[in-house]
Amino acid sequence: MMQVICDHLGLGVKTGLPYIWHSKASNPFVNLKKEYKGLYWQEELIPFFQSVSLSKECTTPQKCYLELSKQVKAKLGKVDDYFNKLADSMVTWIEAWEELNPSASPKSDALPNGSAN
């Protein structure tokens, strides 16, 4: 999701090896049972993310994330109810972010060169 948003905003994304290395033995049959839905979901997820686009009104990561949440609900909600819950959680995340980081949220009434007196 973040790659879609960063591409839309013209931002770079750093990728590479994980900073934390996880190497514990696991049971592949237990893993398959936990992750089997993902095998079916990818038939919908891959085309969704390959074709998703964001409107020109999405000028901040927050606006992009909210618009993406609407598309997730509309297009992936039919695949599994998990995606409806995911979309709702995406909105909750942005609401919490903006409440806890008011200086990070752009103000529509902000003046670019300071306040006018």
mmCIF file of C-alpha atoms in Angstrom:
data_model
loop_
_atom_site.group_PDB
_atom_site.id
_atom_site.type_symbol
_atom_site.label_atom_id
_atom_site.label_comp_id
_atom_site.label_asym_id
_atom_site.label_seq_id
_atom_site.Cartn_x
_atom_site.Cartn_y
_atom_site.Cartn_z
ATOM 1 C CA MET A 1 0.000 0.000 0.000
ATOM 2 C CA MET A 2 2.732 2.400 0.917
ATOM 3 C CA GLN A 3 4.488 1.837 -2.418
ATOM 4 C CA VAL A 4 1.304 2.934 -4.231
ATOM 5 C CA ILE A 5 1.102 6.079 -2.102
ATOM 6 C CA CYS A 6 4.793 6.931 -2.438
ATOM 7 C CA ASP A 7 4.667 6.409 -6.210
ATOM 8 C CA HIS A 8 1.632 8.719 -6.401
ATOM 9 C CA LEU A 9 3.364 11.430 -4.355
ATOM 10 C CA GLY A 10 6.697 11.032 -6.159
ATOM 11 C CA LEU A 11 8.479 9.863 -3.009
ATOM 12 C CA GLY A 12 11.198 7.251 -2.772
ATOM 13 C CA VAL A 13 11.023 4.104 -0.705
ATOM 14 C CA LYS A 14 14.038 2.364 0.775
ATOM 15 C CA THR A 15 13.957 -1.398 0.715
ATOM 16 C CA GLY A 16 16.460 -4.016 1.632
ATOM 17 C CA LEU A 17 17.233 -6.714 4.098
ATOM 18 C CA PRO A 18 15.328 -6.586 7.383
ATOM 19 C CA TYR A 19 17.042 -4.899 10.294
ATOM 20 C CA ILE A 20 15.996 -7.761 12.564
ATOM 21 C CA TRP A 21 16.829 -11.284 11.488
ATOM 22 C CA HIS A 22 14.249 -13.913 12.435
ATOM 23 C CA SER A 23 15.491 -17.478 12.332
ATOM 24 C CA LYS A 24 13.439 -19.890 14.360
ATOM 25 C CA ALA A 25 12.312 -23.274 13.225
ATOM 26 C CA SER A 26 8.662 -23.459 12.277
ATOM 27 C CA ASN A 27 6.245 -26.084 11.136
ATOM 28 C CA PRO A 28 5.384 -25.560 7.446
ATOM 29 C CA PHE A 29 2.008 -27.296 7.879
ATOM 30 C CA VAL A 30 1.022 -24.964 10.720
ATOM 31 C CA ASN A 31 2.167 -22.002 8.610
ATOM 32 C CA LEU A 32 0.128 -23.210 5.634
ATOM 33 C CA LYS A 33 -2.986 -23.502 7.782
ATOM 34 C CA LYS A 34 -2.488 -19.935 9.042
ATOM 35 C CA GLU A 35 -1.725 -18.458 5.634
ATOM 36 C CA TYR A 36 -3.818 -20.460 3.169
ATOM 37 C CA LYS A 37 -6.313 -17.641 2.550
ATOM 38 C CA GLY A 38 -3.490 -15.512 1.215
ATOM 39 C CA LEU A 39 -2.973 -17.995 -1.593
ATOM 40 C CA TYR A 40 -6.520 -17.346 -2.804
ATOM 41 C CA TRP A 41 -6.490 -13.635 -2.014
ATOM 42 C CA GLN A 42 -3.460 -12.950 -4.161
ATOM 43 C CA GLU A 43 -5.597 -13.665 -7.236
ATOM 44 C CA GLU A 44 -7.467 -10.445 -6.382
ATOM 45 C CA LEU A 45 -4.756 -8.514 -4.527
ATOM 46 C CA ILE A 46 -2.115 -8.509 -7.242
ATOM 47 C CA PRO A 47 -4.394 -7.099 -9.980
ATOM 48 C CA PHE A 48 -5.846 -4.606 -7.476
ATOM 49 C CA PHE A 49 -2.469 -3.125 -6.576
ATOM 50 C CA GLN A 50 -1.264 -3.220 -10.173
ATOM 51 C CA SER A 51 -4.237 -1.126 -11.296
ATOM 52 C CA VAL A 52 -5.033 1.075 -8.293
ATOM 53 C CA SER A 53 -4.761 4.810 -8.892
ATOM 54 C CA LEU A 54 -5.227 7.789 -6.613
ATOM 55 C CA SER A 55 -6.881 11.078 -7.520
ATOM 56 C CA LYS A 56 -5.063 14.397 -7.936
ATOM 57 C CA GLU A 57 -6.751 15.568 -4.717
ATOM 58 C CA CYS A 58 -4.563 13.118 -2.805
ATOM 59 C CA THR A 59 -1.682 15.430 -2.001
ATOM 60 C CA THR A 60 -0.610 14.030 1.374
ATOM 61 C CA PRO A 61 0.087 10.515 2.613
ATOM 62 C CA GLN A 62 -2.968 10.793 4.869
ATOM 63 C CA LYS A 63 -5.320 11.687 2.007
ATOM 64 C CA CYS A 64 -3.833 8.914 -0.128
ATOM 65 C CA TYR A 65 -4.272 6.360 2.650
ATOM 66 C CA LEU A 66 -7.905 7.373 3.192
ATOM 67 C CA GLU A 67 -8.695 7.144 -0.508
ATOM 68 C CA LEU A 68 -6.936 3.792 -0.698
ATOM 69 C CA SER A 69 -9.035 2.561 2.236
ATOM 70 C CA LYS A 70 -12.205 3.351 0.260
ATOM 71 C CA GLN A 71 -10.901 1.404 -2.728
ATOM 72 C CA VAL A 72 -9.891 -1.534 -0.536
ATOM 73 C CA LYS A 73 -13.404 -1.680 0.894
ATOM 74 C CA ALA A 74 -15.121 -1.286 -2.471
ATOM 75 C CA LYS A 75 -12.989 -3.688 -4.485
ATOM 76 C CA LEU A 76 -11.609 -6.176 -1.968
ATOM 77 C CA GLY A 77 -14.423 -6.234 0.590
ATOM 78 C CA LYS A 78 -16.198 -8.822 -1.535
ATOM 79 C CA VAL A 79 -13.159 -11.138 -1.389
ATOM 80 C CA ASP A 80 -13.280 -11.492 2.393
ATOM 81 C CA ASP A 81 -14.669 -9.495 5.316
ATOM 82 C CA TYR A 82 -11.067 -9.077 6.481
ATOM 83 C CA PHE A 83 -10.657 -6.320 3.880
ATOM 84 C CA ASN A 84 -13.680 -4.407 5.184
ATOM 85 C CA LYS A 85 -12.119 -4.520 8.633
ATOM 86 C CA LEU A 86 -8.769 -3.509 7.152
ATOM 87 C CA ALA A 87 -10.324 -0.497 5.408
ATOM 88 C CA ASP A 88 -12.033 0.605 8.632
ATOM 89 C CA SER A 89 -8.756 0.194 10.520
ATOM 90 C CA MET A 90 -6.942 2.302 7.923
ATOM 91 C CA VAL A 91 -9.364 5.166 8.611
ATOM 92 C CA THR A 92 -8.962 4.725 12.371
ATOM 93 C CA TRP A 93 -5.167 4.820 11.972
ATOM 94 C CA ILE A 94 -5.257 8.148 10.136
ATOM 95 C CA GLU A 95 -7.710 9.635 12.645
ATOM 96 C CA ALA A 96 -5.437 8.582 15.513
ATOM 97 C CA TRP A 97 -2.323 9.834 13.692
ATOM 98 C CA GLU A 98 -3.856 13.257 13.085
ATOM 99 C CA GLU A 99 -5.109 13.506 16.667
ATOM 100 C CA LEU A 100 -1.714 12.601 18.125
ATOM 101 C CA ASN A 101 0.372 14.526 15.569
ATOM 102 C CA PRO A 102 -1.502 17.755 14.876
ATOM 103 C CA SER A 103 1.618 19.489 13.550
ATOM 104 C CA ALA A 104 2.065 16.732 10.944
ATOM 105 C CA SER A 105 -1.422 17.311 9.536
ATOM 106 C CA PRO A 106 -1.562 20.033 6.882
ATOM 107 C CA LYS A 107 -3.815 22.928 7.729
ATOM 108 C CA SER A 108 -5.950 24.171 4.874
ATOM 109 C CA ASP A 109 -6.072 27.650 6.367
ATOM 110 C CA ALA A 110 -2.339 27.879 7.049
ATOM 111 C CA LEU A 111 -0.488 30.765 5.466
ATOM 112 C CA PRO A 112 2.685 29.781 3.626
ATOM 113 C CA ASN A 113 4.856 32.599 5.035
ATOM 114 C CA GLY A 114 3.613 32.765 8.590
ATOM 115 C CA SER A 115 0.666 34.564 10.098
ATOM 116 C CA ALA A 116 -0.666 37.841 8.806
ATOM 117 C CA ASN A 117 -1.176 40.592 11.403
#
